[in-house]
Coordinates of C-alpha atoms and ligand atoms in Angstrom, one line a residue:
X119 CA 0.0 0.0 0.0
X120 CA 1.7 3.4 -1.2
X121 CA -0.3 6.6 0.4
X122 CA 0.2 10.2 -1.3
X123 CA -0.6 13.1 1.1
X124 CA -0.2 17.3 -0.3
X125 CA -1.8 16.4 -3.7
X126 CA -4.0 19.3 -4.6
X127 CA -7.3 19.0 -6.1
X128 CA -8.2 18.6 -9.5
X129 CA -5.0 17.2 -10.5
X130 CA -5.6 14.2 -13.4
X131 CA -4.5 11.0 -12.6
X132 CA -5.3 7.6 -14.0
X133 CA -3.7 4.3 -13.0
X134 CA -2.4 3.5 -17.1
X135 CA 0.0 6.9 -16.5
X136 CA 1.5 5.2 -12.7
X137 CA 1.7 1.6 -14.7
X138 CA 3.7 3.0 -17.6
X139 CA 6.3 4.1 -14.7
X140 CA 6.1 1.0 -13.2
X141 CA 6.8 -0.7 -16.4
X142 CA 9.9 1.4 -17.1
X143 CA 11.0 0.6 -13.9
X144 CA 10.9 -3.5 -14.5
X145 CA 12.0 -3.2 -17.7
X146 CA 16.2 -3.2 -18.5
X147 CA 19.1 -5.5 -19.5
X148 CA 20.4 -7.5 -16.6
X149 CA 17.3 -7.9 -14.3
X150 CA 16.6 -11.3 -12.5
X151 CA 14.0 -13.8 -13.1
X152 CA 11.6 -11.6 -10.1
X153 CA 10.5 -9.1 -13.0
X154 CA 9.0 -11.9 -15.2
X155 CA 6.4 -13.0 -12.5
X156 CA 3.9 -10.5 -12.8
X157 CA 3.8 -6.9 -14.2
X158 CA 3.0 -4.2 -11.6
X159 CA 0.3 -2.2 -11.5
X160 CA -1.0 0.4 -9.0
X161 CA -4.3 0.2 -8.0
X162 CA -5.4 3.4 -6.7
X163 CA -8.3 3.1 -3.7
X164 CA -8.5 6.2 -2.2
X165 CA -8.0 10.5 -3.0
X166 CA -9.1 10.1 -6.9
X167 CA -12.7 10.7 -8.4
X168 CA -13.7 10.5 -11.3
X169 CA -10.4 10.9 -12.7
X170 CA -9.6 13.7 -10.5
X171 CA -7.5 14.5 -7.3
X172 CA -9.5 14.9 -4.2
X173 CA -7.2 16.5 -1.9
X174 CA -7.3 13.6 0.4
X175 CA -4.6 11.3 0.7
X176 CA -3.9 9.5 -2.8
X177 CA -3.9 5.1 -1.5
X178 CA -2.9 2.9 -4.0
X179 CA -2.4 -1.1 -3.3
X180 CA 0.4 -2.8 -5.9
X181 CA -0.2 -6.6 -5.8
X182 CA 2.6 -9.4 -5.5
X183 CA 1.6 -11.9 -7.6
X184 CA 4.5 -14.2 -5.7
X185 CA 3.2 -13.6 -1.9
X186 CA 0.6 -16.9 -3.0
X187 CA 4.7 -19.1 -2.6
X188 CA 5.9 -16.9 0.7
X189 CA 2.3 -17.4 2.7
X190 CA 3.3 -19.9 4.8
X191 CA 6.7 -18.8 4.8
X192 CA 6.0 -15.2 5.8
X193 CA 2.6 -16.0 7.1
X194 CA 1.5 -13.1 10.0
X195 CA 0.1 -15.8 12.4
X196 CA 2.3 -17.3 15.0
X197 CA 3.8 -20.8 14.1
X198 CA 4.0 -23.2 16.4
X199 CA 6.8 -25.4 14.6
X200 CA 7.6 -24.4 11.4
X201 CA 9.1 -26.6 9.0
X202 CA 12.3 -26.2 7.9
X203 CA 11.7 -27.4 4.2
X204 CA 12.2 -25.1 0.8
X205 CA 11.1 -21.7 2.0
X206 CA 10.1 -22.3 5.2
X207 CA 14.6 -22.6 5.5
X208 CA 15.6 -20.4 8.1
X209 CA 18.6 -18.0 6.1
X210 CA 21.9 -18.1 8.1
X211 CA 23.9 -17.9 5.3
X212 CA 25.0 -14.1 5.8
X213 CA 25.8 -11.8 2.7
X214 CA 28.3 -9.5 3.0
X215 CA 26.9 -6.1 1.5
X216 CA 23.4 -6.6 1.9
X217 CA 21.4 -5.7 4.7
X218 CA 21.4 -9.3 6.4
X219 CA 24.1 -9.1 9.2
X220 CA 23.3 -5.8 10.5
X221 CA 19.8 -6.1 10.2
X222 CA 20.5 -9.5 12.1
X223 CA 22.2 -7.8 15.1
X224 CA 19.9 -4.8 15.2
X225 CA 16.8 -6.3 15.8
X226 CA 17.8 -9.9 17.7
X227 CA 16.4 -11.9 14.8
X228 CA 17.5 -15.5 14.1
X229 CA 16.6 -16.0 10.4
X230 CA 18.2 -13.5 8.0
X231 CA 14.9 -13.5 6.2
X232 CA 13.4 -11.0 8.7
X233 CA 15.8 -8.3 7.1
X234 CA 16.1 -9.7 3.8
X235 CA 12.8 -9.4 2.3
X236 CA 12.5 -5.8 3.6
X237 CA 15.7 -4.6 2.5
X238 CA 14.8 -6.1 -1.4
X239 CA 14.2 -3.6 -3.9
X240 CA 11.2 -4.7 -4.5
X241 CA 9.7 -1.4 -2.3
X242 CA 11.2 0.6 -4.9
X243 CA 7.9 -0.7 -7.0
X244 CA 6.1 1.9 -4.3
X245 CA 8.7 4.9 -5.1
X246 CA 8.3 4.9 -8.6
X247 CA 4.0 4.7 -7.8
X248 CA 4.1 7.7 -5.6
X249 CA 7.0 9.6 -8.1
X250 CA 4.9 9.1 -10.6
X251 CA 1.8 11.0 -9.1
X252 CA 4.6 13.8 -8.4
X253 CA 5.7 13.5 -11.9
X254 CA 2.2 14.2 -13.1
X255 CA 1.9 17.2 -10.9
X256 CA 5.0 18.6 -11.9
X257 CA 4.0 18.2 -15.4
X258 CA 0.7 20.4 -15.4
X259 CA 3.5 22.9 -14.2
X260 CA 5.8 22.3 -17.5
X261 CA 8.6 20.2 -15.3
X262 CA 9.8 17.1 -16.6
X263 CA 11.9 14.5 -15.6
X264 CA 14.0 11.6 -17.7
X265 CA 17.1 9.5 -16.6
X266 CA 20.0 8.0 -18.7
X267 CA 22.8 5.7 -18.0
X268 CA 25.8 7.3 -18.3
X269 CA 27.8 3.9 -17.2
X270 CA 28.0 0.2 -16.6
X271 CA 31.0 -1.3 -15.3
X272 CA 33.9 -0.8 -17.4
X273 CA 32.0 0.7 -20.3
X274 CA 31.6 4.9 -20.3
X275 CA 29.1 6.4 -22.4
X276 CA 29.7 9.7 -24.6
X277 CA 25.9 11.3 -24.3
X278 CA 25.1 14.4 -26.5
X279 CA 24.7 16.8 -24.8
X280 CA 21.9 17.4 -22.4
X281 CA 19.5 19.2 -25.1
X282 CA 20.3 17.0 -27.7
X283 CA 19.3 13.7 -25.9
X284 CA 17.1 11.9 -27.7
X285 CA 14.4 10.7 -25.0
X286 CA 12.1 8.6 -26.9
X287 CA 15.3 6.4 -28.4
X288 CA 16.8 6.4 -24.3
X289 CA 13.4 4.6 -23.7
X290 CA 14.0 1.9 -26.2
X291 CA 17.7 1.5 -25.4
X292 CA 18.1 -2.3 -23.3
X293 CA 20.5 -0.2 -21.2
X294 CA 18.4 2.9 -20.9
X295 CA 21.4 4.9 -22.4
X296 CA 21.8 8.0 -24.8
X297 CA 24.8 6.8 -26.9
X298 CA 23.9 4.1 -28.8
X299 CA 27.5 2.9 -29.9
X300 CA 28.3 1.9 -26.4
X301 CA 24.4 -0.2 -25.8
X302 CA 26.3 -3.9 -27.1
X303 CA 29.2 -3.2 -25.1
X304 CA 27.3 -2.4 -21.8
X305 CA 25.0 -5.7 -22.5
X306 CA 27.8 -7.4 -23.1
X307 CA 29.4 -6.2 -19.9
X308 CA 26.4 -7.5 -18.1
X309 CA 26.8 -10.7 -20.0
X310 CA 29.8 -11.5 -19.1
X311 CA 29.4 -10.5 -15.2
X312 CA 26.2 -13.0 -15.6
X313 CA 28.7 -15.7 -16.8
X314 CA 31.4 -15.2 -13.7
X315 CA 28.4 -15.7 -11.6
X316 CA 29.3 -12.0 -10.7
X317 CA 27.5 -8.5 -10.5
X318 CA 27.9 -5.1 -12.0
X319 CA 27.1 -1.3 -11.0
X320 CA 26.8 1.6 -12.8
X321 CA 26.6 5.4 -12.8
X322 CA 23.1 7.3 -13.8
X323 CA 21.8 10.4 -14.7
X324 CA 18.6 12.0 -13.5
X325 CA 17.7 15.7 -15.4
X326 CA 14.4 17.8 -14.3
X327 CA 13.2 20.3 -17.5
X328 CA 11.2 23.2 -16.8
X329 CA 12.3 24.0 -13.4
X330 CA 11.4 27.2 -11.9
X331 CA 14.1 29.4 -10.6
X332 CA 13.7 29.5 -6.6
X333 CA 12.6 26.2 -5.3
X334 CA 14.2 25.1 -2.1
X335 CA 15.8 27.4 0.6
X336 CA 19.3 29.0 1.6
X337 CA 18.5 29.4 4.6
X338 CA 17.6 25.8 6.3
X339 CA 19.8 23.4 6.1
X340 CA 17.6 20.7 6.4
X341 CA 15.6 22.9 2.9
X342 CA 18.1 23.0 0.7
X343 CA 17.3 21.4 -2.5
X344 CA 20.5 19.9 -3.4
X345 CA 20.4 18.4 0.3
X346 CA 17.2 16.9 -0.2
X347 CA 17.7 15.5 -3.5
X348 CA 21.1 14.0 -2.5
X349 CA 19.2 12.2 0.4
X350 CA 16.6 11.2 -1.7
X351 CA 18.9 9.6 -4.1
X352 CA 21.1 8.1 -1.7
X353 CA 18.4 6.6 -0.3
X354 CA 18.0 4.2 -3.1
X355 CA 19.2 0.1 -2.4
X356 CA 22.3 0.0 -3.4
X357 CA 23.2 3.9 -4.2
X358 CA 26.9 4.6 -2.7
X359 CA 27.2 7.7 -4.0
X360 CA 25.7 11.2 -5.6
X361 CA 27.1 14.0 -7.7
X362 CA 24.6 17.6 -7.9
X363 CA 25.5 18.3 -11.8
X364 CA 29.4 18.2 -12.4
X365 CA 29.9 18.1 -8.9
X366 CA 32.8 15.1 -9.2
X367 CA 34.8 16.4 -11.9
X368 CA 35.1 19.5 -9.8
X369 CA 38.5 18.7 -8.2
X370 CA 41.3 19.6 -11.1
X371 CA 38.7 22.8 -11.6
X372 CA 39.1 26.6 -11.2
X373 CA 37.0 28.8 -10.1
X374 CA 36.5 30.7 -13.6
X375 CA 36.3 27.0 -14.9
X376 CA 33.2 25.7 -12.8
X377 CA 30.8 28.8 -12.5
X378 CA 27.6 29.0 -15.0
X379 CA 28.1 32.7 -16.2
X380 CA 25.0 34.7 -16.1
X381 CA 23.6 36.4 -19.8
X382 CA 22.2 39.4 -20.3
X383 CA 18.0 39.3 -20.5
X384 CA 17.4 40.0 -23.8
X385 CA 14.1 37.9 -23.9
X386 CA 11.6 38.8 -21.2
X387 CA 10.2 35.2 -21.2
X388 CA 13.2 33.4 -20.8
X389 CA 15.0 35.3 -18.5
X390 CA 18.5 34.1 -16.4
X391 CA 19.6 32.4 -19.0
X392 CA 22.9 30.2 -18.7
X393 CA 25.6 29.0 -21.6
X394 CA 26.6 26.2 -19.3
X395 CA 24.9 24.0 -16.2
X396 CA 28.2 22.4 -14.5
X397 CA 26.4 22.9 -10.8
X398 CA 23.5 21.3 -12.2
X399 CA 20.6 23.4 -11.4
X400 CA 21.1 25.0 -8.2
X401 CA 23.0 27.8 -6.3
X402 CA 22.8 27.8 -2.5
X403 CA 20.0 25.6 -1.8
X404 CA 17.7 26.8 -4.4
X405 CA 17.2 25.9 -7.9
X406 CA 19.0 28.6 -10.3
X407 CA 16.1 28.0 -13.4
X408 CA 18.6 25.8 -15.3
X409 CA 17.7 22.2 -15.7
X410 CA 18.9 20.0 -12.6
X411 CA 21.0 17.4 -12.6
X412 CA 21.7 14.6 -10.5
X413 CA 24.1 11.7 -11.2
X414 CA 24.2 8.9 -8.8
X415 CA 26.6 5.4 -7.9
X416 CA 24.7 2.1 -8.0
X417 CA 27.3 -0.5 -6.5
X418 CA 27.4 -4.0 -8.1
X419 CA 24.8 -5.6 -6.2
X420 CA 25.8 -8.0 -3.4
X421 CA 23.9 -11.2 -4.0
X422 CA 26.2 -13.3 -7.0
X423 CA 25.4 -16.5 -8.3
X424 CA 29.4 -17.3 -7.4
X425 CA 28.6 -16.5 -3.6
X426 CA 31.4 -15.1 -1.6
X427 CA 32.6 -16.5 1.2
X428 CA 30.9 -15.7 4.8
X429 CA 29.8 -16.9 8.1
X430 CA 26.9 -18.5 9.4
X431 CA 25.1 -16.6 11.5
X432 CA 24.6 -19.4 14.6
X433 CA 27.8 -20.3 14.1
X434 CA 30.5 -18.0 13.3
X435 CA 32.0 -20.7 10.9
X436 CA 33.1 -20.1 7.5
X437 CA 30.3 -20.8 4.8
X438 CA 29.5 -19.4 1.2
X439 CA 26.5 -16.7 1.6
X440 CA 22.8 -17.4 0.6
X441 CA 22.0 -16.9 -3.4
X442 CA 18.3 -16.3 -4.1
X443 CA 16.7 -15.1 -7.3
X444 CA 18.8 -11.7 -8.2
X445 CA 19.3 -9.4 -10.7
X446 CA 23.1 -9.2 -12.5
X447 CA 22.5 -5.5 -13.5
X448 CA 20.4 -2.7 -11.9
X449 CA 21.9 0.7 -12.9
X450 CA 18.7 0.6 -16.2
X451 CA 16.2 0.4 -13.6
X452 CA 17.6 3.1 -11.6
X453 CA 17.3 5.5 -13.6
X454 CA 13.3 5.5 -13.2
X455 CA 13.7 5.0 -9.3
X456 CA 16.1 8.0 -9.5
X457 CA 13.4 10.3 -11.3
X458 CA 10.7 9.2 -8.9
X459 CA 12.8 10.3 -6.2
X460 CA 13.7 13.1 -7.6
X461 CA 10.3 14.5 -8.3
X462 CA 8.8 13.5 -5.0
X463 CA 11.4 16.1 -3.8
X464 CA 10.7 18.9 -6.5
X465 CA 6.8 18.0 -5.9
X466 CA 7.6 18.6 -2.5
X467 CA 9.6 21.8 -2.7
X468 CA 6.8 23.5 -5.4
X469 CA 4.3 23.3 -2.6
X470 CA 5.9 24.2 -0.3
X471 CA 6.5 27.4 -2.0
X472 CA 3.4 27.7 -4.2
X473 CA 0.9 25.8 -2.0
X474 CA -2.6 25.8 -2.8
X475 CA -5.6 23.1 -2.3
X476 CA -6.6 23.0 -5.9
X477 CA -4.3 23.0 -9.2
X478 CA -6.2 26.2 -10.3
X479 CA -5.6 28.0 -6.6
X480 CA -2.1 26.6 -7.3
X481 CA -1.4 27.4 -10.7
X482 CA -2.8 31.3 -10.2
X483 CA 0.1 31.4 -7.8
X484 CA 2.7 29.9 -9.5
X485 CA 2.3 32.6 -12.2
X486 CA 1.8 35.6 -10.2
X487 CA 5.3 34.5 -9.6
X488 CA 6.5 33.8 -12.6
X489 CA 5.7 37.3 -13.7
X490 CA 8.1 38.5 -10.9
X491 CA 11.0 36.3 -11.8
X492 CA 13.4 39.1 -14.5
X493 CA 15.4 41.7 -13.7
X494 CA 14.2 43.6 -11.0
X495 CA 13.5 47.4 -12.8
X496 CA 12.1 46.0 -15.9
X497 CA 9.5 43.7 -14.9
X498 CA 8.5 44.7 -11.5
Ligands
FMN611 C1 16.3 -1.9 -8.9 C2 17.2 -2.6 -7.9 C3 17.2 -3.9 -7.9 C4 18.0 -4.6 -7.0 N1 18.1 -6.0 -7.1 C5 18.9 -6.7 -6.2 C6 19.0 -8.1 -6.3 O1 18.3 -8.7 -7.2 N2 19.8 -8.7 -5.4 C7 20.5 -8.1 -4.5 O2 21.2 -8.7 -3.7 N3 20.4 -6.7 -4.3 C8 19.6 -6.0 -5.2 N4 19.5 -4.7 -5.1 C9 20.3 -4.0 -4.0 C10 19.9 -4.2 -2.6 O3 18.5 -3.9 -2.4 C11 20.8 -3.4 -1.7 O4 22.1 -3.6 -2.0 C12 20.5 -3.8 -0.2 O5 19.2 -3.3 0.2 C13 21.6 -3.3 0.8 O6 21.6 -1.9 0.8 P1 23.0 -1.1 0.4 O7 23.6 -1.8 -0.8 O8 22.5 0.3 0.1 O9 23.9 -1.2 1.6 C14 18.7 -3.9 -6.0 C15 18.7 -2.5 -5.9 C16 17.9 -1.9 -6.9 C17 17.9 -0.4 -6.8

């Protein structure tokens, strides 16, 4: 069950736009067997009428077609014996890089699984839900979001530039990437982790078009957009580390090499303009107007088919750690977890400065700002 709270009224919203996220999100080269059981969809119970927002809080239930195989294994009522045959197995078998051994500690438990299921990816299914209702708010405001794969292991894309990505072809690529000449090389880069029995990462890119200047705050820490969207990102399974726009190349950089140079107004509608985005969309907490940018670390994830060695957890001896169903590549999928995240925060942040209980109420004061943002003695 995924609950959306802050939605305005009169917002649009049908459960074919949430599935098509959902969908991008299962879709990519290098996913596990878990994505062929069932395609998600989000059923949406509560906050919606008649194709329309409410106001109320937005519920929407996403069925696991595999829960009928885990009810007796994860069944809510007390056991009195439980059997210790197929899945019923309590997991010892600790593995190193997952949540398993300090989820094991943590909370006393004696079966891995406790932590396991919980710490699987598969709650990322109720991110991309909920980021997609933000993503449809943010759109009736001109925002939108995409995601590209700017790595996987060894092999480096060469993207066009920003601008000149080509979204619709990024959507068909098996490795959700924006240079085509490198697509073989990635899958074959997952192919041939698949065949060690081993895993690989990958670096992505998330972009929000349309972004007014002015969303977030300079003044609370705890507000500051690039903050919030680094948490948000971070927060992902697996995500190690996150760049705001150019942010890691910064290092060999000088000053007069890293800043985006401010142009003179010369079109009152597009005001602020920029000739370059290195800091990726915002300047002190706030978003500068240019589009933002986010690129994030997916580590190689931790469950291989050629376990490493570990302990057991009763017994502190030496054994090789649990395998179970897993994916070989995740950095494709990402992407669209990435943009959910990412709009939940700028969904977040536009309330919070435009408010409003309705779209309409919200839209009249969204422009009443916009016809602020210029240079002050011209347009004020
Ligand atoms: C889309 C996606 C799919 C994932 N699939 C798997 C998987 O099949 N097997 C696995 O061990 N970890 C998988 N992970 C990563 C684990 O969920 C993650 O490593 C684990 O929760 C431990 O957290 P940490 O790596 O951030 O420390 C996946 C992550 C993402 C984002």
């Amino acid at each position: 069950m995924v609950i959306v709270e802050g939605v305005p009224a009169y917002l649009y919203l049908d459960e074919e736009y949430i599935a098509h996220h959902l969908g991008r999100r299962q879709r990519g080269y290098g996913r596990g067997g878990r994505q062929q059981i069932e395609r998600d969809h989000a059923h949406i119970q509560t906050g919606v009428r008649h194709g329309y927002t409410l106001g109320s809080p937005i519920g929407m239930l996403i069925e696991n077609r595999d829960w009928v195989n885990w009810q007796e294994a994860m069944a809510v009522e007390y056991v009195e014996n439980p059997s210790q045959e197929g899945r019923n197995q309590r997991v010892t078998r600790i593995r190193p890089g997952h949540a398993d051994l300090p989820g094991a500690m943590k909370y006393g438990f004696h079966d891995v699984r406790n932590s396991l299921e919980r710490a699987s990816a598969r709650e990322t299914a109720a991110r991309v839900a909920a980021g997609a209702v933000a993503m449809k708010l943010l759109e009736e405001f001109g925002i939108k979001l995409h995601s590209h794969v700017l790595s996987i292991g060894r092999v480096k894309a060469n993207p066009p530039d920003q601008g000149a990505i080509d979204w619709d072809a990024v959507e068909e690529s098996p490795v959700h990437c924006a240079d085509s000449d490198v697509a073989d090389q990635m899958m074959a880069e997952v192919d041939a982790a698949r065949e060690a029995g081993d895993t690989v990462g990958g670096v992505v890119e998330v972009i929000a078009e349309g972004v007014p200047i002015g969303l977030g705050s300079h003044v609370h820490w705890d507000r500051k957009i690039d903050a919030k969207i680094s948490q948000a990102l971070m927060s992902i399974n697996a995500v190690k580390a996150v760049s705001i726009g150019e942010g890691w190349d910064l290092l060999d950089r000088w000053g007069s090499e890293f800043q985006d140079v401010i142009e003179p107004v010369t079109d009152p509608d597009r005001p602020w303009q920029r000739k370059t985005n290195r800091a990726g969309g915002t300047e002190g907490g706030m978003t500068s107007g240019t589009p933002l940018v986010a690129r994030f670390v997916i580590k190689p994830i931790a469950t291989l088919h050629n376990p490493l060695p570990s302990v057991d957890l009763d017994t502190g001896e030496p054994v090789q750690a649990h395998f179970e169903r897993s994916d070989v590549c995740q950095a494709p999928p990402a992407g669209v977890i990435g943009e959910a995240m990412m709009a939940l925060v700028l969904a977040d942040a536009f309330m919070e400065k435009f408010g409003g209980d309705s779209i309409p109420e919200t839209k009249r004061n969204f422009e009443g700002y916009q016809a602020t943002v210029g240079p002050r003695l011209r347009y004020s």
